[in-house]
Short mmCIF file of C-alpha atoms in Angstrom, two decimals:
data_model
loop_
_atom_site.label_atom_id
_atom_site.label_comp_id
_atom_site.label_asym_id
_atom_site.label_seq_id
_atom_site.Cartn_x
_atom_site.Cartn_y
_atom_site.Cartn_z
CA MET A 1 -0.05 -0.15 -0.06
CA SER A 2 1.24 3.36 -0.85
CA MET A 3 1.88 6.16 1.63
CA VAL A 4 -1.51 7.97 3.13
CA THR A 5 -0.75 11.31 3.75
CA LEU A 6 -3.61 13.41 6.02
CA PHE A 7 -3.39 17.31 6.14
CA VAL A 8 -4.72 18.34 9.19
CA SER A 9 -5.65 22.02 9.31
CA THR A 10 -5.96 24.08 12.69
CA ARG A 11 -6.95 27.20 14.66
CA LYS A 12 -2.72 27.41 15.03
CA GLY A 13 -1.38 25.80 11.98
CA LEU A 14 -0.96 22.78 9.54
CA TRP A 15 0.22 19.51 10.57
CA THR A 16 0.57 16.24 8.46
CA LEU A 17 0.23 12.62 9.74
CA ARG A 18 1.66 9.80 7.37
CA SER A 19 1.19 6.08 7.36
CA ALA A 20 2.64 3.16 4.73
CA ASP A 21 0.46 0.87 6.62
CA ARG A 22 -2.39 3.10 7.99
CA LYS A 23 -1.80 2.14 11.49
CA ARG A 24 1.26 3.80 12.58
CA PHE A 25 1.16 7.48 12.02
CA THR A 26 4.02 9.80 11.69
CA LEU A 27 3.08 13.30 12.74
CA ASP A 28 5.18 16.76 11.55
CA GLY A 29 4.70 20.21 11.91
CA PRO A 30 3.70 22.53 12.46
CA GLN A 31 3.86 24.92 8.96
CA HIS A 32 2.18 27.99 9.06
CA LEU A 33 2.14 27.90 12.89
CA GLY A 34 -0.11 30.79 14.49
CA HIS A 35 -1.88 31.27 11.29
CA ILE A 36 -5.24 30.19 11.06
CA VAL A 37 -5.46 27.65 8.55
CA HIS A 38 -9.26 26.78 7.36
CA HIS A 39 -8.75 24.21 4.59
CA THR A 40 -5.83 22.30 2.88
CA VAL A 41 -6.96 20.25 -0.41
CA VAL A 42 -4.20 18.50 -2.63
CA ASP A 43 -4.80 18.54 -6.52
CA PRO A 44 -5.88 14.91 -7.26
CA ARG A 45 -5.36 15.78 -10.97
CA ASP A 46 -0.82 16.36 -10.61
CA LYS A 47 -1.14 14.86 -7.08
CA LYS A 48 1.40 17.72 -6.04
CA THR A 49 -0.23 20.87 -5.75
CA VAL A 50 -1.54 21.98 -2.53
CA LEU A 51 -3.67 24.92 -1.56
CA ALA A 52 -4.51 25.93 1.82
CA GLY A 53 -6.96 28.97 3.08
CA VAL A 54 -4.98 30.73 5.83
CA ARG A 55 -5.64 34.05 7.77
CA THR A 56 -4.44 35.41 11.29
CA GLY A 57 -6.32 36.88 13.75
CA HIS A 58 -4.83 40.69 12.82
CA LEU A 59 -3.77 39.86 9.05
CA GLY A 60 -5.70 39.48 5.77
CA PRO A 61 -6.43 36.26 4.31
CA VAL A 62 -4.42 34.59 1.64
CA VAL A 63 -3.74 31.53 -0.34
CA MET A 64 -0.88 29.73 0.39
CA ARG A 65 0.30 27.11 -2.21
CA SER A 66 2.68 24.14 -2.26
CA LEU A 67 4.02 22.81 -5.57
CA ASP A 68 5.60 19.70 -3.71
CA GLY A 69 3.27 17.84 -1.92
CA GLY A 70 3.25 20.36 1.50
CA ALA A 71 6.75 20.25 1.59
CA THR A 72 7.56 24.08 0.84
CA TRP A 73 4.63 26.95 0.47
CA LYS A 74 4.60 30.19 -1.05
CA GLU A 75 1.83 32.85 -0.86
CA ALA A 76 -0.35 33.30 -4.10
CA ALA A 77 0.28 36.22 -6.23
CA SER A 78 -3.12 37.59 -5.87
CA PRO A 79 -5.86 35.57 -3.45
CA PRO A 80 -9.83 35.73 -3.62
CA LYS A 81 -10.87 39.48 -3.57
CA PHE A 82 -14.17 41.20 -4.26
CA PRO A 83 -14.36 43.81 -6.73
CA LYS A 84 -13.10 47.38 -5.44
CA GLY A 85 -15.65 49.64 -5.35
CA GLU A 86 -18.64 47.01 -5.38
CA PRO A 87 -21.94 48.06 -4.04
CA ARG A 88 -22.41 46.24 -1.02
CA GLY A 89 -18.97 46.79 0.08
CA ARG A 90 -17.79 43.24 0.80
CA ALA A 91 -14.24 42.44 1.62
CA VAL A 92 -12.74 38.36 2.01
CA ASP A 93 -12.20 37.52 5.59
CA HIS A 94 -11.30 34.03 5.10
CA VAL A 95 -10.78 31.71 2.44
CA PHE A 96 -12.86 28.77 4.03
CA TRP A 97 -12.81 26.27 1.25
CA LEU A 98 -11.23 25.19 -1.64
CA THR A 99 -12.33 22.50 -4.42
CA PRO A 100 -10.01 21.61 -7.74
CA GLY A 101 -11.37 21.63 -10.63
CA HIS A 102 -12.89 19.74 -13.37
CA ALA A 103 -10.21 16.61 -14.63
CA SER A 104 -10.67 18.40 -18.10
CA GLN A 105 -9.72 21.92 -16.58
CA PRO A 106 -5.92 20.94 -15.11
CA ASN A 107 -5.13 24.38 -13.49
CA VAL A 108 -8.55 24.90 -12.33
CA TRP A 109 -9.70 25.52 -8.85
CA TYR A 110 -12.74 27.25 -7.16
CA ALA A 111 -12.48 28.86 -3.51
CA GLY A 112 -15.78 29.50 -1.19
CA THR A 113 -15.25 32.51 1.10
CA SER A 114 -16.32 34.01 4.36
CA PRO A 115 -18.86 36.00 3.81
CA GLN A 116 -20.13 34.30 1.01
CA GLY A 117 -18.29 34.33 -2.11
CA LEU A 118 -17.32 32.25 -5.00
CA PHE A 119 -13.68 32.69 -6.56
CA ARG A 120 -12.15 30.88 -9.58
CA SER A 121 -8.39 30.26 -10.49
CA GLU A 122 -7.09 29.48 -13.54
CA ASP A 123 -3.54 29.14 -13.12
CA ALA A 124 -3.04 26.40 -10.02
CA GLY A 125 -4.34 28.96 -7.36
CA ASP A 126 -1.92 31.87 -7.91
CA THR A 127 -4.20 34.67 -8.95
CA TRP A 128 -8.20 34.08 -8.20
CA THR A 129 -11.06 35.82 -10.05
CA PRO A 130 -14.42 36.60 -8.78
CA VAL A 131 -17.37 34.47 -10.18
CA SER A 132 -19.48 37.31 -10.46
CA GLY A 133 -22.84 35.10 -11.70
CA TYR A 134 -22.87 34.03 -7.92
CA ASN A 135 -21.59 36.54 -6.10
CA ASP A 136 -23.14 39.52 -7.65
CA HIS A 137 -26.46 37.44 -8.33
CA PRO A 138 -29.75 40.09 -7.56
CA ASP A 139 -30.96 37.54 -4.70
CA GLN A 140 -27.40 36.55 -3.20
CA SER A 141 -28.25 38.76 -0.31
CA LYS A 142 -31.66 37.43 0.11
CA TRP A 143 -30.31 33.87 -0.17
CA ALA A 144 -27.65 34.40 2.48
CA GLY A 145 -30.44 35.94 4.68
CA GLY A 146 -28.25 38.91 5.85
CA ASP A 147 -25.72 39.25 8.84
CA LYS A 148 -27.92 37.46 11.30
CA ASP A 149 -28.46 34.28 9.22
CA GLN A 150 -24.88 33.34 9.85
CA THR A 151 -22.33 31.17 11.64
CA PRO A 152 -20.40 32.76 14.63
CA ASP A 153 -17.67 33.57 12.80
CA GLY A 154 -19.59 34.65 9.19
CA GLY A 155 -21.48 32.98 6.64
CA LYS A 156 -19.61 30.20 5.06
CA LEU A 157 -19.33 29.27 1.09
CA HIS A 158 -18.47 25.33 0.83
CA SER A 159 -19.28 22.08 -0.91
CA VAL A 160 -18.36 23.71 -4.06
CA LEU A 161 -19.16 20.24 -6.00
CA ILE A 162 -18.31 19.70 -9.88
CA ASP A 163 -20.17 17.22 -11.64
CA PRO A 164 -17.18 14.65 -13.14
CA ARG A 165 -19.85 14.42 -16.52
CA ASP A 166 -19.65 17.93 -17.13
CA ALA A 167 -17.33 20.88 -16.15
CA LYS A 168 -19.75 23.20 -16.20
CA HIS A 169 -22.24 21.75 -13.74
CA LEU A 170 -21.93 22.91 -9.90
CA TYR A 171 -23.02 23.13 -7.35
CA VAL A 172 -22.56 25.13 -3.97
CA GLY A 173 -23.53 24.89 -0.42
CA MET A 174 -24.40 28.22 1.50
CA SER A 175 -24.52 28.26 5.56
CA GLY A 176 -26.89 29.87 5.96
CA GLY A 177 -28.82 29.98 2.62
CA GLY A 178 -29.17 26.78 1.11
CA PHE A 179 -28.14 24.55 -1.83
CA PHE A 180 -27.26 25.88 -5.21
CA GLU A 181 -26.62 24.79 -8.91
CA SER A 182 -25.49 26.27 -12.14
CA LYS A 183 -25.32 24.23 -15.19
CA ASP A 184 -23.41 27.16 -17.08
CA GLU A 185 -20.24 27.30 -15.13
CA GLY A 186 -21.19 29.50 -12.85
CA ALA A 187 -23.10 32.16 -14.73
CA THR A 188 -26.54 31.67 -13.55
CA TRP A 189 -27.66 30.10 -10.18
CA SER A 190 -30.34 28.33 -8.88
CA PRO A 191 -31.83 27.44 -5.33
CA PHE A 192 -31.70 23.74 -5.04
CA SER A 193 -33.15 22.69 -1.64
CA LEU A 194 -36.80 21.29 -2.13
CA GLY A 195 -37.17 18.93 0.37
CA VAL A 196 -34.88 19.85 2.75
CA GLU A 197 -36.93 20.84 6.39
CA ASN A 198 -36.22 24.68 6.91
CA LYS A 199 -37.12 25.33 10.66
CA TYR A 200 -35.80 29.03 10.32
CA LEU A 201 -38.24 30.85 8.49
CA PRO A 202 -41.83 31.03 8.76
CA LYS A 203 -44.42 28.75 7.06
CA LEU A 204 -45.30 30.00 3.65
CA PRO A 205 -49.55 30.05 2.53
CA ASP A 206 -51.08 27.39 0.86
CA GLY A 207 -48.40 24.71 1.41
CA GLN A 208 -45.65 26.47 -0.62
CA GLU A 209 -42.10 25.26 0.08
CA HIS A 210 -39.02 27.56 0.85
CA THR A 211 -36.54 27.11 -2.24
CA PHE A 212 -33.83 28.29 -0.34
CA GLY A 213 -32.83 29.66 3.36
CA ASP A 214 -31.70 26.10 5.00
CA ASP A 215 -28.38 25.31 6.03
CA PRO A 216 -26.35 22.79 4.30
CA HIS A 217 -23.58 21.65 6.93
CA CYS A 218 -21.91 19.84 4.15
CA VAL A 219 -22.80 18.28 0.44
CA ALA A 220 -21.16 15.86 -1.59
CA ILE A 221 -21.76 14.28 -4.94
CA HIS A 222 -20.44 10.44 -5.55
CA PRO A 223 -18.02 10.32 -8.06
CA GLN A 224 -19.43 7.02 -9.35
CA ASN A 225 -22.92 7.98 -9.72
CA PRO A 226 -23.12 11.84 -9.90
CA ASP A 227 -26.66 11.67 -9.82
CA ARG A 228 -26.57 10.71 -6.20
CA LEU A 229 -25.83 13.58 -3.68
CA TRP A 230 -25.78 13.33 0.12
CA GLN A 231 -26.26 16.27 2.66
CA GLN A 232 -25.24 16.61 6.15
CA ASN A 233 -27.93 19.69 6.82
CA HIS A 234 -28.69 21.71 10.05
CA PHE A 235 -31.66 19.92 9.79
CA GLY A 236 -31.01 16.11 9.46
CA ILE A 237 -29.34 13.84 6.76
CA TYR A 238 -30.66 13.73 3.53
CA ARG A 239 -30.61 12.37 0.05
CA LEU A 240 -30.60 13.11 -3.84
CA ASP A 241 -31.32 11.19 -6.83
CA ARG A 242 -31.31 13.59 -9.59
CA ASP A 243 -32.35 10.65 -12.04
CA LYS A 244 -35.57 9.88 -10.23
CA GLY A 245 -36.30 13.55 -8.69
CA GLU A 246 -35.48 16.94 -7.53
CA ARG A 247 -36.38 16.83 -4.31
CA TRP A 248 -34.25 15.66 -1.10
CA THR A 249 -35.43 13.07 1.11
CA ARG A 250 -33.94 13.40 4.83
CA VAL A 251 -33.27 9.45 5.55
CA GLY A 252 -31.61 10.72 8.90
CA LYS A 253 -35.26 10.10 9.92
CA SER A 254 -34.43 6.52 10.75
CA MET A 255 -31.65 7.30 12.81
CA PRO A 256 -32.20 6.59 16.79
CA ALA A 257 -33.99 8.97 18.11
CA ASP A 258 -32.05 9.58 21.10
CA VAL A 259 -28.90 10.10 18.87
CA GLY A 260 -30.59 12.13 16.42
CA ASP A 261 -29.62 13.17 12.78
CA ILE A 262 -27.66 16.60 13.10
CA GLY A 263 -24.10 16.72 12.40
CA PHE A 264 -21.48 18.61 10.34
CA GLY A 265 -19.59 16.08 7.95
CA ILE A 266 -20.81 13.54 5.68
CA VAL A 267 -18.22 10.70 4.17
CA LEU A 268 -19.01 8.91 1.15
CA HIS A 269 -17.63 5.56 0.44
CA SER A 270 -15.70 5.79 -2.84
CA ARG A 271 -17.09 2.65 -4.90
CA ASP A 272 -20.39 2.41 -2.92
CA ALA A 273 -22.95 5.03 -3.30
CA ASP A 274 -25.25 3.43 -0.85
CA ARG A 275 -22.87 3.85 2.04
CA VAL A 276 -22.08 6.89 3.97
CA TRP A 277 -20.84 7.62 7.66
CA VAL A 278 -22.03 10.61 9.68
CA PHE A 279 -21.03 11.48 13.33
CA PRO A 280 -23.95 13.04 14.95
CA MET A 281 -23.53 15.45 17.39
CA ASP A 282 -26.31 16.83 19.90
CA GLY A 283 -28.92 18.94 18.17
CA THR A 284 -31.20 19.54 21.04
CA ASP A 285 -31.88 22.39 23.22
CA VAL A 286 -29.43 24.91 22.81
CA TRP A 287 -27.46 22.48 20.18
CA PRO A 288 -24.62 21.64 22.42
CA ARG A 289 -22.76 20.13 18.96
CA VAL A 290 -21.11 17.47 20.99
CA SER A 291 -21.32 14.18 20.98
CA PRO A 292 -24.32 12.84 22.07
CA SER A 293 -24.60 11.80 25.73
CA GLY A 294 -20.71 12.25 25.47
CA LYS A 295 -20.39 8.81 23.91
CA PRO A 296 -19.19 9.34 20.55
CA ALA A 297 -19.73 7.34 17.24
CA LEU A 298 -20.32 7.26 13.60
CA TYR A 299 -23.08 5.74 12.32
CA THR A 300 -23.02 4.40 8.99
CA THR A 301 -25.97 2.99 6.22
CA ARG A 302 -25.31 0.36 3.87
CA ASP A 303 -28.47 1.00 1.83
CA GLY A 304 -29.04 4.54 1.09
CA GLY A 305 -30.02 5.55 4.32
CA GLU A 306 -33.35 3.24 5.09
CA THR A 307 -31.16 2.01 8.12
CA TRP A 308 -27.98 3.10 10.04
CA HIS A 309 -25.47 1.39 12.24
CA ARG A 310 -23.58 2.34 15.09
CA GLN A 311 -19.81 2.53 15.08
CA ASP A 312 -18.31 3.39 18.26
CA ASN A 313 -15.23 0.44 18.87
CA GLY A 314 -12.71 2.13 20.21
CA PHE A 315 -13.87 5.47 21.00
CA PRO A 316 -14.15 6.25 24.79
CA ARG A 317 -17.38 5.03 26.42
CA GLU A 318 -18.13 8.04 28.39
CA GLN A 319 -17.39 11.33 29.13
CA ALA A 320 -16.04 12.38 25.53
CA TRP A 321 -17.63 15.32 24.16
CA PHE A 322 -16.30 15.63 20.80
CA THR A 323 -17.27 18.04 18.08
CA VAL A 324 -16.32 17.67 14.59
CA LYS A 325 -16.35 20.71 12.03
CA ARG A 326 -17.47 20.27 8.56
CA GLN A 327 -14.23 19.72 7.19
CA ALA A 328 -12.50 17.23 9.82
CA MET A 329 -14.02 14.08 8.60
CA CYS A 330 -12.76 12.32 5.12
CA GLY A 331 -11.99 9.12 3.71
CA ASP A 332 -9.05 7.80 1.80
CA GLY A 333 -10.33 6.34 -0.98
CA ARG A 334 -8.29 2.89 -0.25
CA ASP A 335 -10.01 -0.71 0.14
CA PRO A 336 -10.87 -0.96 2.57
CA LEU A 337 -12.07 2.34 3.15
CA GLY A 338 -9.96 4.57 6.00
CA ILE A 339 -12.28 7.33 7.74
CA TYR A 340 -10.52 9.91 9.82
CA LEU A 341 -11.52 12.60 11.93
CA GLY A 342 -10.59 15.67 13.81
CA THR A 343 -12.06 16.78 16.96
CA THR A 344 -12.12 20.10 18.05
CA SER A 345 -10.13 19.17 21.17
CA GLY A 346 -7.25 18.61 18.93
CA GLU A 347 -7.29 14.43 18.66
CA VAL A 348 -7.40 12.71 15.20
CA TRP A 349 -9.21 9.27 15.04
CA ALA A 350 -9.09 6.79 12.33
CA THR A 351 -10.39 3.75 11.14
CA ASN A 352 -8.41 1.53 8.40
CA ASP A 353 -11.41 -0.87 8.39
CA GLU A 354 -14.43 1.09 7.39
CA GLY A 355 -15.69 1.43 10.90
CA GLU A 356 -15.27 -1.66 12.51
CA SER A 357 -12.55 0.03 14.98
CA PHE A 358 -11.27 3.29 15.55
CA SER A 359 -7.60 4.66 17.07
CA CYS A 360 -6.61 7.77 18.08
CA ILE A 361 -3.61 8.78 16.03
CA ALA A 362 -2.63 12.21 17.09
CA ARG A 363 -3.83 14.25 20.19
CA HIS A 364 -2.63 17.57 21.78
CA LEU A 365 -3.14 19.78 18.43
CA PRO A 366 -4.96 23.14 18.25
CA GLU A 367 -8.62 23.20 17.33
CA ILE A 368 -8.84 21.12 14.34
CA TYR A 369 -10.95 22.97 11.48
CA ALA A 370 -10.26 20.25 8.68
CA VAL A 371 -8.68 17.04 7.86
CA THR A 372 -8.14 15.87 4.16
CA VAL A 373 -6.43 13.12 2.49
CA GLY A 374 -3.04 14.11 0.21
CA ALA A 375 -2.26 12.22 -2.62
CA MET B 1 10.45 58.63 6.91
CA THR B 2 10.25 55.08 8.94
CA VAL B 3 7.70 52.64 9.12
CA ILE B 4 7.52 50.27 12.58
CA VAL B 5 6.67 47.18 11.27
CA PRO B 6 4.87 44.62 13.52
CA THR B 7 6.13 40.64 13.90
CA HIS B 8 3.44 39.81 12.06
CA LEU B 9 4.45 41.41 9.07
CA ARG B 10 7.92 40.57 9.28
CA SER B 11 7.90 37.76 7.08
CA TYR B 12 7.76 40.35 3.91
CA THR B 13 10.07 42.85 5.20
CA ASN B 14 13.17 39.78 5.20
CA GLY B 15 12.81 40.03 8.80
CA GLN B 16 13.31 44.20 9.44
CA SER B 17 11.71 45.75 12.23
CA GLU B 18 12.06 49.08 10.59
CA VAL B 19 12.09 50.01 6.83
CA GLU B 20 12.37 53.70 5.51
CA SER B 21 9.57 54.21 3.09
CA ARG B 22 8.00 57.76 1.46
CA GLY B 23 4.74 59.03 0.12
CA ALA B 24 2.94 62.53 0.97
CA THR B 25 -0.26 60.34 2.49
CA LEU B 26 -0.25 56.57 4.24
CA ARG B 27 -1.78 55.42 0.83
CA ASP B 28 1.28 56.42 -0.97
CA VAL B 29 3.50 54.73 1.87
CA LEU B 30 1.43 51.56 1.36
CA VAL B 31 2.12 51.68 -2.59
CA ASP B 32 5.60 51.89 -2.17
CA LEU B 33 5.83 49.03 0.56
CA GLU B 34 3.96 46.90 -1.81
CA ALA B 35 6.13 47.68 -4.36
CA ARG B 36 8.84 46.09 -2.49
CA PHE B 37 7.15 43.85 -0.46
CA THR B 38 4.74 41.77 -2.02
CA GLY B 39 1.52 40.87 -0.27
CA PHE B 40 2.20 43.32 2.37
CA ARG B 41 -0.64 46.01 1.65
CA HIS B 42 -3.24 43.05 1.39
CA ARG B 43 -2.79 41.61 4.49
CA VAL B 44 -3.27 45.34 6.40
CA ILE B 45 -5.80 46.85 4.12
CA ASP B 46 -8.96 44.94 2.62
CA GLU B 47 -10.10 45.32 -1.20
CA GLN B 48 -12.08 48.09 -0.39
CA ASP B 49 -8.98 50.15 0.77
CA ARG B 50 -9.99 49.37 4.87
CA ILE B 51 -7.87 49.16 7.38
CA ARG B 52 -8.17 45.62 8.76
CA PRO B 53 -10.23 45.55 12.07
CA HIS B 54 -7.37 44.14 13.97
CA VAL B 55 -4.85 46.45 12.58
CA LYS B 56 -3.95 50.23 13.58
CA PHE B 57 -1.59 52.78 12.01
CA PHE B 58 -0.09 55.66 13.72
CA VAL B 59 1.63 58.59 12.21
CA GLY B 60 3.84 60.74 14.16
CA GLY B 61 2.28 59.41 17.13
CA ASP B 62 -1.55 59.61 16.05
CA GLU B 63 -3.85 57.19 15.12
CA ALA B 64 -4.56 57.46 11.30
CA HIS B 65 -8.07 55.99 10.42
CA ALA B 66 -8.12 56.62 6.55
CA LEU B 67 -5.73 55.98 3.89
CA ASP B 68 -5.65 59.97 2.80
CA VAL B 69 -3.76 61.04 6.07
CA PRO B 70 -0.86 63.10 5.41
CA VAL B 71 2.44 61.43 6.77
CA GLY B 72 5.37 63.82 4.76
CA GLU B 73 8.46 62.43 7.19
CA ARG B 74 6.61 61.46 10.29
CA GLU B 75 7.25 57.67 11.33
CA VAL B 76 4.36 55.51 10.94
CA GLN B 77 3.85 52.48 13.25
CA ILE B 78 1.89 49.64 12.08
CA VAL B 79 0.38 47.83 15.11
CA ALA B 80 -1.73 44.34 15.42
CA ALA B 81 -4.28 45.01 17.98
CA LEU B 82 -5.33 42.55 20.45
CA SER B 83 -7.29 40.06 18.33
CA GLY B 84 -8.66 37.03 20.81
CA GLY B 85 -6.25 33.96 21.65
#
């Protein structure tokens, strides 16, 4: 088996974990010590380019680039910026999400920012231009719900997804705001949240449904069946089969009632579109967003969300109040699939047997924002 | 004039805590600094020409709230203000 590399992005810098057997991991780092690293993503097309969204508490946001797999880094020449003098006066606070472009567009990348903006690079992340079709859409402010309808450190544009069959077919997730689709490479956008429960907004008359305004925490498209999308929403776990309809189905309703179906990340099995993993967190009362009852577990379905199975072998049995952010869960694409999750308390947990057992492979790190798999 | 650079920005100034610059206004000084230290300006000024929230500029000991403040020969100090843990 070839080496597995994990990039662990934290509130205080970037670390890497490497393993040849997925049992013993070596921790290296930090890089960018003291900098807030929101997301670090390797380019699956060349397996060398790595981009990271970086800022500090004081300084403006940048994109850091590595052209050697993360060994050395250089600041992008022109990071994502809203146009000077734009009517809403927006300025990028941080680059929250990074997505490599379609396989047919080798140097294209997309970035999602806070406040919510979409940006595109055509030179492997060195310079960025705004995607005006989204950023300047006349309804974009309405979709975002204003300043109050945002996550604590600002709204996030995330889950920038590209249909592997069509480079022009894009999706984005807005927290808050909903899920949106473009079929023309970002020139025009339409809401795509039918079927998603929305308890934020008052009911509409005559049984009408809101088409946006919800909060998709994380959305993923299956690489081998791109008609199937999975979503961990603020209000549950959803599945969508575009070849069968245009409505999301809340498959999380079959989760155990005492656990619920609230969480942030979602991991797809790279070869089985019916199989996903979620990490439930407490969404009751004031939304503690920690493992329900202090007993961390992943839940997995093998049948498209009809039934769910608890996987907690190796996790602490009690008094373990894990919070796992939306970018801090990932799979490694290997067979059997390895899954990794990073906690806000600075631990990285791993399974190399599709969730049958877990072990802690790093601890004492700063608050973990993202865990991603390198090439 | 002299520009005093906080530790946060010395990766741009080759580790120098003070650099010499020139300009009639703070805006001009930042143009000069950006020409020599690429990326410097964006870290302290956003794309709408606003001073970033946790950055302060002092010109001759007085806080400057905008880029059109005259500088002349007065010392410029950049301070990374408190911004949490």
